[in-house]
GROMACS .gro file of C-alpha atoms in nm:
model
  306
    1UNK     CA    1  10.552  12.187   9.589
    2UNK     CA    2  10.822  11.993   9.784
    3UNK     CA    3  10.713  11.568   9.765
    4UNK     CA    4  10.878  11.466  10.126
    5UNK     CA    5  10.694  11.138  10.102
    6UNK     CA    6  10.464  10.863   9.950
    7UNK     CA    7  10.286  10.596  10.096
    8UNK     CA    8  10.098  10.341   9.929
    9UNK     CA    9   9.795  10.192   9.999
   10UNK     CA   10   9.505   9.866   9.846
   11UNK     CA   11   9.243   9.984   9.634
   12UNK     CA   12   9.317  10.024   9.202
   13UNK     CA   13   9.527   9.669   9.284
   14UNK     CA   14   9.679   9.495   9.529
   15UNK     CA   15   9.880   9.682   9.839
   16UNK     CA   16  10.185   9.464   9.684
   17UNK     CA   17  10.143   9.576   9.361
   18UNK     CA   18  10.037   9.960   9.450
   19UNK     CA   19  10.436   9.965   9.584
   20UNK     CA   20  10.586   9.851   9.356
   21UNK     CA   21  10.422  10.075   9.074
   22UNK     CA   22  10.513  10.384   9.342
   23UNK     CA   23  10.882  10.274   9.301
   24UNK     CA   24  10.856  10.248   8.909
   25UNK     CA   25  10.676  10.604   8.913
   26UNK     CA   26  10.959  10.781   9.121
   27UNK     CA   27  11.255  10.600   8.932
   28UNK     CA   28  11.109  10.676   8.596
   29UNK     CA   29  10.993  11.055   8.676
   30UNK     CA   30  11.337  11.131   8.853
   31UNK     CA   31  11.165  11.148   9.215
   32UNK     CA   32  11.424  10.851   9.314
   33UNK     CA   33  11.504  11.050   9.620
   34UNK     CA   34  11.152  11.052   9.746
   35UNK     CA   35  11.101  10.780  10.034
   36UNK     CA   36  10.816  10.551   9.949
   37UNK     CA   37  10.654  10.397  10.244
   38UNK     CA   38  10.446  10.069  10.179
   39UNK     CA   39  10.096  10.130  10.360
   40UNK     CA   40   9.803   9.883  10.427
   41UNK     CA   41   9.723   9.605  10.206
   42UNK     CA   42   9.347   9.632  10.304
   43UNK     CA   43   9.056   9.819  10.461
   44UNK     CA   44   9.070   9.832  10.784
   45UNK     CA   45   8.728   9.597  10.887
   46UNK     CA   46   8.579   9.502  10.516
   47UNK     CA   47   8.743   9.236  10.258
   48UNK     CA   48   9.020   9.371  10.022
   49UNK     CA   49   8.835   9.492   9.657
   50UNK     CA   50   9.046   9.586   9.356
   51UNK     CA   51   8.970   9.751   9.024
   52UNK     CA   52   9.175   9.560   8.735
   53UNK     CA   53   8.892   9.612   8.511
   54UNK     CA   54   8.937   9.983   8.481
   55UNK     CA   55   9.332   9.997   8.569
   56UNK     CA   56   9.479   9.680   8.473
   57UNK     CA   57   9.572   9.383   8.614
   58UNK     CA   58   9.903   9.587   8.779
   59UNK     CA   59   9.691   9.876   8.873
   60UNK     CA   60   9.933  10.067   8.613
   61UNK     CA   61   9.865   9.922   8.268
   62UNK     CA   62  10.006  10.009   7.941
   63UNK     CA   63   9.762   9.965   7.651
   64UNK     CA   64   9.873   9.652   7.561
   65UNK     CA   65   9.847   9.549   7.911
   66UNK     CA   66  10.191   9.500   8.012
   67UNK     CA   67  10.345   9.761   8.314
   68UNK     CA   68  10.322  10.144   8.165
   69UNK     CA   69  10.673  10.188   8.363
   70UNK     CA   70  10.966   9.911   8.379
   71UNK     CA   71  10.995   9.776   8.732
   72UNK     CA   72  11.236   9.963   9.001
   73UNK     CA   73  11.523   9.781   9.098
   74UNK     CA   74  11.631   9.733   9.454
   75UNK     CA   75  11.831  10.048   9.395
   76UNK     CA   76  11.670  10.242   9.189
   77UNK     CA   77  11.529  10.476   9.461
   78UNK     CA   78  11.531  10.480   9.800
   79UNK     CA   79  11.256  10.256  10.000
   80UNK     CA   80  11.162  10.398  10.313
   81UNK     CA   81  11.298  10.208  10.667
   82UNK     CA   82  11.076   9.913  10.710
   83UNK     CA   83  11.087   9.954  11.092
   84UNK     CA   84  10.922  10.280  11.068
   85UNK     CA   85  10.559  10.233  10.959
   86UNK     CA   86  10.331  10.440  10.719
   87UNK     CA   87  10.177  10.645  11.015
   88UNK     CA   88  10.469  10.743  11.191
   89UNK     CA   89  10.649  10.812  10.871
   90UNK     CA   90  10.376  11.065  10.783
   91UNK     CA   91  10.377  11.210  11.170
   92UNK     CA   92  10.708  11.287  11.163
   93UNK     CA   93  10.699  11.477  10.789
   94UNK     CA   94  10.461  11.679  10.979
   95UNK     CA   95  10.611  11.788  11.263
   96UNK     CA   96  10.945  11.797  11.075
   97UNK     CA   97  10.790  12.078  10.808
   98UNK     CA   98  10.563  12.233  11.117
   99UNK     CA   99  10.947  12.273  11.262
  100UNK     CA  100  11.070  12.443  10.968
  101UNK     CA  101  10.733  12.699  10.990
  102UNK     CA  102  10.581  12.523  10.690
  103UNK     CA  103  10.259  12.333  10.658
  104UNK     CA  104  10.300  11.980  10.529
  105UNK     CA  105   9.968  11.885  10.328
  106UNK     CA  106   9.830  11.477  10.275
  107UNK     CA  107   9.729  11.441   9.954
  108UNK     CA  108   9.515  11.148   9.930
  109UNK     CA  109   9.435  10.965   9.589
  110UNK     CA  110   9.324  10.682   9.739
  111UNK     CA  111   9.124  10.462   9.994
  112UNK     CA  112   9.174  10.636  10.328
  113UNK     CA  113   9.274  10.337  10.510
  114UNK     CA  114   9.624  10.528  10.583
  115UNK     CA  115   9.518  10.889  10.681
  116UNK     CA  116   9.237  10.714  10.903
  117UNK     CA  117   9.515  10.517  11.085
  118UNK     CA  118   9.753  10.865  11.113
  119UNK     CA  119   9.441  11.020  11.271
  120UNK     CA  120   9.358  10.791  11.483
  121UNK     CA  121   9.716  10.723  11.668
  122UNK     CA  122   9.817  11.083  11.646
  123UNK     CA  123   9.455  11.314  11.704
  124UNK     CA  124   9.656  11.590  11.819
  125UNK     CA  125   9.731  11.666  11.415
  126UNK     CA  126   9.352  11.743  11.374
  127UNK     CA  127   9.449  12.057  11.635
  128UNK     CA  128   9.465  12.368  11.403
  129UNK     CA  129   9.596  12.578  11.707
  130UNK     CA  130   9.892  12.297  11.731
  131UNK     CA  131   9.978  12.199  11.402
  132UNK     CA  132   9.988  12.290  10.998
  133UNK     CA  133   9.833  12.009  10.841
  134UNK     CA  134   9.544  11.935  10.565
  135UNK     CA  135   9.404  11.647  10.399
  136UNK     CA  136   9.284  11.719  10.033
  137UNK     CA  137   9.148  11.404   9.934
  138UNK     CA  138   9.047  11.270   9.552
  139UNK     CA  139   8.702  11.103   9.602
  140UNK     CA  140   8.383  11.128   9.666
  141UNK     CA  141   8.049  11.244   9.474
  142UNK     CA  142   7.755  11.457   9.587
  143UNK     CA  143   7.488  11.244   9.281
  144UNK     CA  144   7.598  10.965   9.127
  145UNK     CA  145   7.880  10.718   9.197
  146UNK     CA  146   8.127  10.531   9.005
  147UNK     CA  147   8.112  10.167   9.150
  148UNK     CA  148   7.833  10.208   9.298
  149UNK     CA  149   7.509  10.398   9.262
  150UNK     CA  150   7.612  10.666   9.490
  151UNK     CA  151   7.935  10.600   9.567
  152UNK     CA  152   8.308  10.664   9.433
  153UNK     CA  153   8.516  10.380   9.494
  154UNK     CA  154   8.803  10.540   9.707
  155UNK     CA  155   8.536  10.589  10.004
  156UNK     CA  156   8.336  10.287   9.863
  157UNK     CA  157   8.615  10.019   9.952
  158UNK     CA  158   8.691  10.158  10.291
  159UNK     CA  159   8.412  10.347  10.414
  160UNK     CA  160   8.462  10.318  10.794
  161UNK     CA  161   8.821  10.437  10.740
  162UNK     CA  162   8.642  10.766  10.517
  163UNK     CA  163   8.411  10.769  10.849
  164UNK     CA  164   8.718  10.817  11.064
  165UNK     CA  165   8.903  11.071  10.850
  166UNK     CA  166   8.558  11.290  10.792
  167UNK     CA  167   8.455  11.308  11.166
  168UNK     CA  168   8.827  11.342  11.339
  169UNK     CA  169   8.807  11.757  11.336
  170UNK     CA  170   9.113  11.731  11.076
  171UNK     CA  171   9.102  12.048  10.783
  172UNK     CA  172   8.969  11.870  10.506
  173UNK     CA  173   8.931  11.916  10.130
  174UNK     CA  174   8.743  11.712   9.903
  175UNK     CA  175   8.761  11.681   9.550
  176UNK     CA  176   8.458  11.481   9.410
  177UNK     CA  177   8.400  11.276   9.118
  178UNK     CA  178   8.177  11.559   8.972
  179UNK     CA  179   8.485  11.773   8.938
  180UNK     CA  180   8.725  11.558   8.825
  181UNK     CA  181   8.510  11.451   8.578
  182UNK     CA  182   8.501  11.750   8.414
  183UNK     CA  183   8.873  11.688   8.377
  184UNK     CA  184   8.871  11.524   8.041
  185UNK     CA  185   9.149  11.439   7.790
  186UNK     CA  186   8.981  11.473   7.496
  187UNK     CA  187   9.216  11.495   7.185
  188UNK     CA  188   9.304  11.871   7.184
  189UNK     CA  189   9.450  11.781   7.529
  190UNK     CA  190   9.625  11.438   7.401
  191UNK     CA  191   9.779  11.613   7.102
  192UNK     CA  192   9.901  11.917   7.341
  193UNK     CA  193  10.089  11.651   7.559
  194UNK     CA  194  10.226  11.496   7.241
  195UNK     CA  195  10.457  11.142   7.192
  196UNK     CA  196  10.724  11.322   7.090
  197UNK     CA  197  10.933  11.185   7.390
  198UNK     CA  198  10.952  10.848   7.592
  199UNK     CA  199  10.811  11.032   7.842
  200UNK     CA  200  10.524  11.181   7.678
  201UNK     CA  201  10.441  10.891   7.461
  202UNK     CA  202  10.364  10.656   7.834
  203UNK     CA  203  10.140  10.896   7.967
  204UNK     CA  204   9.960  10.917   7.624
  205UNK     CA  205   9.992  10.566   7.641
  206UNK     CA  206   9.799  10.545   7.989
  207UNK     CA  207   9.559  10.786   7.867
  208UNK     CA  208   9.418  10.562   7.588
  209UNK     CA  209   9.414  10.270   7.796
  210UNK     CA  210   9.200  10.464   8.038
  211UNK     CA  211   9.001  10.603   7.808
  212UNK     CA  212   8.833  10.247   7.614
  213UNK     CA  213   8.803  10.117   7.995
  214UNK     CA  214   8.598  10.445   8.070
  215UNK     CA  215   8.410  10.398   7.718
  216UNK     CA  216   8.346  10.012   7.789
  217UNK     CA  217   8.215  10.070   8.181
  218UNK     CA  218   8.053  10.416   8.188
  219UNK     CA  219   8.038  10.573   7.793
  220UNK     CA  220   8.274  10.828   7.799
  221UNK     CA  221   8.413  10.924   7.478
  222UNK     CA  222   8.720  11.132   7.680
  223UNK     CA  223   8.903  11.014   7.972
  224UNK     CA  224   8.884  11.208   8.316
  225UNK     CA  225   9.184  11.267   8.476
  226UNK     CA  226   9.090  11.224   8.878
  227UNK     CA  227   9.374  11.222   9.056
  228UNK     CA  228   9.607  11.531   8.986
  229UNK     CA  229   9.252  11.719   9.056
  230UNK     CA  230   9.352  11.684   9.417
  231UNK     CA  231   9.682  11.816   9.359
  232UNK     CA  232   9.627  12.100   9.143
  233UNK     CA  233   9.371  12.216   9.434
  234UNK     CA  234   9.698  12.195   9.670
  235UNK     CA  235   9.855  12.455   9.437
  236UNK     CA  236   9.577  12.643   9.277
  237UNK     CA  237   9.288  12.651   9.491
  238UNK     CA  238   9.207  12.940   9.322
  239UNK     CA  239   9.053  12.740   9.027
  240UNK     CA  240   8.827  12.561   9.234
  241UNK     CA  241   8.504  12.689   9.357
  242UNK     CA  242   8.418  12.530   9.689
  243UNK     CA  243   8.204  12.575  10.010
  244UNK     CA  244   8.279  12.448  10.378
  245UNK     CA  245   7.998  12.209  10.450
  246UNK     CA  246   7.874  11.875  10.620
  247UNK     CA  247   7.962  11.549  10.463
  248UNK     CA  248   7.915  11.217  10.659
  249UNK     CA  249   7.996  10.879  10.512
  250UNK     CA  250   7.706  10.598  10.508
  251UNK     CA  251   7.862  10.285  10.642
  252UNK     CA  252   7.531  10.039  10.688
  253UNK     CA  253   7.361  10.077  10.434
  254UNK     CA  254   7.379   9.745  10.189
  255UNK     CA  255   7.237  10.011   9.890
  256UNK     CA  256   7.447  10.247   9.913
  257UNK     CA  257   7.773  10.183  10.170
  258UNK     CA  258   8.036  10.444  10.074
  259UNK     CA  259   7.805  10.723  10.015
  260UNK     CA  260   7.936  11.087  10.098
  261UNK     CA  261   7.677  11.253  10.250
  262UNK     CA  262   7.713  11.616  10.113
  263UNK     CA  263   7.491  11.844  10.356
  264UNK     CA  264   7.531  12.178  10.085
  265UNK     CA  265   7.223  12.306  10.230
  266UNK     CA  266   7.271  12.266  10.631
  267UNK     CA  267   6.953  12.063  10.653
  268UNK     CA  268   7.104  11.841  10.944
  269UNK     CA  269   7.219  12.101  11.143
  270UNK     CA  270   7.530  11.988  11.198
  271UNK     CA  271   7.868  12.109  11.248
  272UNK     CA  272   8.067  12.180  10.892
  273UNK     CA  273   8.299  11.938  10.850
  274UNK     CA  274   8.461  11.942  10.488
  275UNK     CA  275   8.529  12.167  10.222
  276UNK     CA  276   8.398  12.046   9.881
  277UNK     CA  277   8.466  12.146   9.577
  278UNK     CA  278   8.137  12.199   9.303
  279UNK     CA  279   8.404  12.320   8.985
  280UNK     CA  280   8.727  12.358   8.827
  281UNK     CA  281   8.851  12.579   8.594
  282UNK     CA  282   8.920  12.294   8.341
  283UNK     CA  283   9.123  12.505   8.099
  284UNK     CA  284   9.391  12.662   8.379
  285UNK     CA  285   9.402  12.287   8.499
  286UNK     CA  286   9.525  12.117   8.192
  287UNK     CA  287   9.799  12.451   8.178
  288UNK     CA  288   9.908  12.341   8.479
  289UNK     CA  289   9.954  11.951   8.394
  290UNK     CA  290  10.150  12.036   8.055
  291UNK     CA  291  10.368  12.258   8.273
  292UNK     CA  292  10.411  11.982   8.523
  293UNK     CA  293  10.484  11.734   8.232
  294UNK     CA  294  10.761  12.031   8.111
  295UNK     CA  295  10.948  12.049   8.420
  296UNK     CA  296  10.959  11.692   8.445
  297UNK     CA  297  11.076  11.562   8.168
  298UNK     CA  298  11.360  11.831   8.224
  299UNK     CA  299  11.428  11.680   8.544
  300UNK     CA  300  11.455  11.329   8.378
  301UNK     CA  301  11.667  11.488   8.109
  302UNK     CA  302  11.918  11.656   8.386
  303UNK     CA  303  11.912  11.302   8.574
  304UNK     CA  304  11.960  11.093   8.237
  305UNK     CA  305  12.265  11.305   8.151
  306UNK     CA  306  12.441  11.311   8.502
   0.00000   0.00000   0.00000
């Protein structure tokens, strides 16, 4: 994969906060050349919500609740033009890769705030004919939710923004909490990543800290890893097992606002909208994250010694 961008966006913690732990990430994992573009800093018609009780009060807690990675300084990596916002940051990594005869995909981890924004002011991206471009998305659930009965919260703290994204005719991927959640670090998994390095030792370090808020809110005795579920589709997809289907997002409802709507069965009738995915292969997943943790601590390692 080539990382052309991030962008940042409310949800785990604030849209202040969600920044600055971008610009600690890429400084600490040698990505320092990667622009970071700060995003919105709330949903787009509902009050701001947060999560500190499962990440933290920084979105990006240690275990004993300070910062897992030391703050990036002003030049520590490169922050994106401030005159050039999110949206049109993001348009223009897609037509610059579509240029170059490569597709440029959005990998979203978080509220959808951002992507429904991009959609909205540029349309034309949702064009297959004119342009390479996919959203795979982390969130999501066909049964049960997370924050809410039915609902996961990256769609459940945005849901008209979801509403956008899901109906704007954009190829889209989603990767649901019943997948990820099959993603677990149980100890095998902790022991294979090892503290043996600083490296190493902070993401074990994360992992625990995850894992006793994930025991305390929903009795898990292993941590899922959600995220990097969306990626690994992005360069696997072969592990997955997915269908194309409906999936509409339930904005009104005061029971169950957030809800993704997954139509497996084409009861509605309506046009297919989404791929989902129903399964992982969890073993070839966690291969890929130690390799990933491999290549970049030797990136850190080439950057430490330069």
């Amino acid at each position: 994969l080539d990382l052309v961008g991030v962008s940042t966006v409310h949800g785990n913690t604030s849209g202040d906060n969600t920044f600055a732990n971008a610009r600690a990430c890429l400084a600490y994992l040698a990505l320092a050349h990667v622009p970071c573009h700060k995003g919105q800093a709330k949903p787009l018609c509902r009050p701001e919500i947060s999560c500190p009780e499962i990440h933290g009060q920084s979105g990006l807690d240690a275990l004993d609740g300070s910062p897992l990675f030391p703050a990036a300084g002003p030049d520590a990596c490169r922050v994106a033009d401030e005159n050039v916002r999110c949206i049109q940051a993001m348009y223009e990594a897609v037509v610059a890769a579509n240029g170059a005869g490569r597709k440029l995909t959005l990998v979203a981890t978080g509220a959808l705030t951002n992507v429904a924004l991009l959609l909205s002011v540029y349309p034309e991206l949702a064009d297959e004919a004119a342009h390479q471009f996919e959203v795979v998305l982390m969130g999501g659930c066909y049964g049960l939710g997370n924050t809410g009965p039915v609902a996961e919260f990256n769609i459940q703290i945005d849901p008209e923004a979801a509403k956008v994204v899901f109906e704007s005719g954009a190829r889209l991927t989603m990767v649901p909490l019943e997948v990820t959640h099959t993603a677990l670090a149980t100890a095998e998994v902790l022991s294979r990543i090892g503290e043996q390095t600083p490296l190493r030792a902070k993401l074990c370090d994360l992992l625990c800290f995850f894992k006793e808020s994930y025991r305390s809110h929903f009795g898990f005795e292993d941590p899922p890893l959600h995220d990097p579920c969306a990626v690994a589709y992005v360069i696997a997809p072969a592990l997955f097992e997915a269908e194309h289907i409906r999936v509409d997002i339930e904005t009104g409802s005061s029971l169950c606002q957030g809800q993704t709507v997954c139509d497996r069965h084409n009861l509605k009738k309506k046009p297919k909208n989404a791929t989902v995915c129903f399964s992982m292969q969890v073993e070839k997943f966690w291969d890929l994250m130690l390799d990933a943790i491999d290549t970049c601590e030797r990136e850190r390692e080439k950057q430490l010694s330069s």
